[in-house]
CSV table of C-alpha atoms in Angstrom, one decimal:
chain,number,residue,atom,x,y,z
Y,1,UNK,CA,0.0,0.0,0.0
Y,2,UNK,CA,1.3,3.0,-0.9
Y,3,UNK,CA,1.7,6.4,1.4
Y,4,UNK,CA,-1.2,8.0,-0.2
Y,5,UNK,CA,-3.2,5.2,0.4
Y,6,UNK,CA,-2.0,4.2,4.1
Y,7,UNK,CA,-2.7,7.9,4.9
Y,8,UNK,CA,-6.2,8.4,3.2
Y,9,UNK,CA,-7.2,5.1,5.3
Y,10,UNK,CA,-6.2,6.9,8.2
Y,11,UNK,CA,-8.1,9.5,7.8
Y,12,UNK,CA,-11.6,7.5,7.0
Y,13,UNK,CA,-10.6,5.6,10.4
Y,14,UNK,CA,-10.2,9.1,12.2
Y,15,UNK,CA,-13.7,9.9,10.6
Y,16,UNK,CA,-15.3,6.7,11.4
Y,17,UNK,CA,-14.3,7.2,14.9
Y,18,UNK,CA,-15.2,10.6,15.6
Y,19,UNK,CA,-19.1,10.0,14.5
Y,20,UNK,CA,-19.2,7.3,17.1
Y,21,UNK,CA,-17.5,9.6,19.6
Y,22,UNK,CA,-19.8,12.2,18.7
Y,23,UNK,CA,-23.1,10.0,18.5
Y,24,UNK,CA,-22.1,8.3,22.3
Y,25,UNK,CA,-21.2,11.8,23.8
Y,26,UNK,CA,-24.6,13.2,22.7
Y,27,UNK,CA,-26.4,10.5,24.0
Y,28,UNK,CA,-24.7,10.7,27.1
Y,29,UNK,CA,-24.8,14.4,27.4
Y,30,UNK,CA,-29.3,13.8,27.1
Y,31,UNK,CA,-28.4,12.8,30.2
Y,32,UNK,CA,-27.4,15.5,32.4
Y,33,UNK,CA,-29.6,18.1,34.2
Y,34,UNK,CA,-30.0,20.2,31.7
Y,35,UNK,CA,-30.3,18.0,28.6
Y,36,UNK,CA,-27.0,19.6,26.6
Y,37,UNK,CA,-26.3,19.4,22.7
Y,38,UNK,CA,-22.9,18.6,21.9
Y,39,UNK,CA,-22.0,21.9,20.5
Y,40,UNK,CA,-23.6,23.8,23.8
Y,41,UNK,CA,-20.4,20.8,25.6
Y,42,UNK,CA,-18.3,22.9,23.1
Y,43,UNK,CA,-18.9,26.3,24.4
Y,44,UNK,CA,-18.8,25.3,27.8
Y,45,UNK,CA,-15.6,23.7,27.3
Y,46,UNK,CA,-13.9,26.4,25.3
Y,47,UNK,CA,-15.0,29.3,27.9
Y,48,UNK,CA,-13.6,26.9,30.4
Y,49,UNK,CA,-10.2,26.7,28.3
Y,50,UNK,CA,-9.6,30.5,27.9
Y,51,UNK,CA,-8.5,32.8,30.1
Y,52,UNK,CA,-10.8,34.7,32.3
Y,53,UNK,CA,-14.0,31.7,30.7
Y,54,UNK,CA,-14.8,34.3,27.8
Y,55,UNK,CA,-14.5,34.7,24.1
Y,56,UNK,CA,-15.8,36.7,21.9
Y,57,UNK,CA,-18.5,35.5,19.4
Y,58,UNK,CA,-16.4,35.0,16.4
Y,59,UNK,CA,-13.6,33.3,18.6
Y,60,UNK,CA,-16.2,31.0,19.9
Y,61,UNK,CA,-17.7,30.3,16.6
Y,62,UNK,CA,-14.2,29.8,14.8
Y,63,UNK,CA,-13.2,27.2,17.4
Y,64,UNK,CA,-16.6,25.6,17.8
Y,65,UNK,CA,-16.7,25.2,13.3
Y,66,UNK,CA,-20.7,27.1,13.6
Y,67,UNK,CA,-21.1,30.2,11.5
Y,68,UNK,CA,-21.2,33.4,13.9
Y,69,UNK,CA,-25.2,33.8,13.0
Y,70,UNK,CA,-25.3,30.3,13.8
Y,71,UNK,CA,-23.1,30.5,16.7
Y,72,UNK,CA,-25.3,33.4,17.6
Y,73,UNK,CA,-28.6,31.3,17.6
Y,74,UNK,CA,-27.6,29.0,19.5
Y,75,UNK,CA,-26.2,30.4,22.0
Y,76,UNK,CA,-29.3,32.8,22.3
Y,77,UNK,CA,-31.5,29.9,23.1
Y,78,UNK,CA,-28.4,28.4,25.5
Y,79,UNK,CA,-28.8,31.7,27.5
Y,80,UNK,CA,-32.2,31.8,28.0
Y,81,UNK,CA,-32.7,28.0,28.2
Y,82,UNK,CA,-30.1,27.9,31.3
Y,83,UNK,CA,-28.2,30.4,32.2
Y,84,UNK,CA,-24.6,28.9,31.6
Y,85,UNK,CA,-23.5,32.0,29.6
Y,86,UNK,CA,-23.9,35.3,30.2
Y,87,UNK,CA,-23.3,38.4,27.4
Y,88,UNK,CA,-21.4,41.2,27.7
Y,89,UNK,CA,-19.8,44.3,25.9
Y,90,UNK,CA,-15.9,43.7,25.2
Y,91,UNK,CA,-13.9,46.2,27.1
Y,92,UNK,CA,-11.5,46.9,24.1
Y,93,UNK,CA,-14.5,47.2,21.6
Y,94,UNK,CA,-17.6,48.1,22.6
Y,95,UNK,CA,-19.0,46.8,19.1
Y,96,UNK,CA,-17.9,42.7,19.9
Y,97,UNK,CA,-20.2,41.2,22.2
Y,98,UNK,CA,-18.1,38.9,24.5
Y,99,UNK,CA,-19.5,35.3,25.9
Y,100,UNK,CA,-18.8,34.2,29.5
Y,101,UNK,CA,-19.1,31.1,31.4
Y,102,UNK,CA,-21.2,31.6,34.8
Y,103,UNK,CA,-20.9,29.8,37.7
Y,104,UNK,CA,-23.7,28.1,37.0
Y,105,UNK,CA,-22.1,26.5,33.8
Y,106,UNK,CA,-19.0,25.7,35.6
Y,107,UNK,CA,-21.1,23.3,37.6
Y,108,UNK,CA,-23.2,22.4,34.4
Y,109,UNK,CA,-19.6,21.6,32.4
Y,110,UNK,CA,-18.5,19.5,35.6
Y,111,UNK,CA,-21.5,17.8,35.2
Y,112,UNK,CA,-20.8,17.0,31.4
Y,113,UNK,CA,-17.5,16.3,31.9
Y,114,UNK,CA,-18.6,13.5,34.3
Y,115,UNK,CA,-21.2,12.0,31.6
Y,116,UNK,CA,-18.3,12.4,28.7
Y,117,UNK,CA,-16.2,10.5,30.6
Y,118,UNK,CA,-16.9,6.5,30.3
Y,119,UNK,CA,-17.3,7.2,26.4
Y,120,UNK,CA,-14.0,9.1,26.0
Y,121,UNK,CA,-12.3,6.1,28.4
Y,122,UNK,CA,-13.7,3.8,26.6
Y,123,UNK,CA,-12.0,5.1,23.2
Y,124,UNK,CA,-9.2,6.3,24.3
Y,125,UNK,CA,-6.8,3.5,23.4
Y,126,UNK,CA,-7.8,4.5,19.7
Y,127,UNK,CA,-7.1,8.0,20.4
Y,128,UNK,CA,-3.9,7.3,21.5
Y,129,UNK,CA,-3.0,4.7,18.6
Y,130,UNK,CA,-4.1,7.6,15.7
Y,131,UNK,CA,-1.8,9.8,18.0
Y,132,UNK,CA,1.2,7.1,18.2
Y,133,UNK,CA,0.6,6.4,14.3
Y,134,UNK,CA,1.4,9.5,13.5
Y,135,UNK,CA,4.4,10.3,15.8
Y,136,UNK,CA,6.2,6.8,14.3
Y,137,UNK,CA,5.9,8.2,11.0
């Protein structure tokens, strides 16, 4: 088999896997207190990851892969629906509307973390061989 190939494989394996991961972490995520989508896991987890728990909109949407109206919508009805994120006027430009995490959605994303976690265990020996596959090469 030749490189080409060997790496296109790869990458339908990586694919393969991610639906599942994505299909089981939904499901799982039904289960919380407030019923979360996987892309409302996403913002919680990426407010989590930055410094002070806010982004701006376009930040958010950017590392989430949503449109910003999209982005937007959805986190609109994520407001309202639960109170996890709160909006605010940046500092620096008082055009950008900045998304932060509450504390409220630090307990929600504890929550989900919690509920993620026997799915990502239970793939993480895959994870780890896509990640040793590539560092061999």
């Amino acid at each position: 088999m030749d490189v080409m190939e060997n790496l296109t494989n790869q990458w339908l394996e990586l694919k393969s896997l991610e639906k599942m991961l994505q299909q089981e972490m939904q499901v799982a995520l039904t289960n919380g207190t407030h019923a979360l989508t996987l892309n409302e896991f996403y913002v919680l987890h990426c407010l989590k990851e930055t410094q002070g728990h806010k982004l701006q909109i376009s930040a958010l949407s950017e590392k989430i892969g949503l449109s910003i109206s999209a982005t937007s919508r959805m986190l609109t009805r994520f407001e309202e629906s639960c109170g996890v994120i709160t909006r605010c006027v940046c500092k620096g430009d008082r055009r950008g509307v900045q998304i932060s995490l509450t504390p409220l959605g630090k307990e929600e994303l504890a929550e989900a973390y919690r509920l993620v976690e026997p799915v990502l265990a239970k793939y993480q020996a895959q994870l780890s061989n896509f990640s040793n596959r590539n560092e061999a090469k």
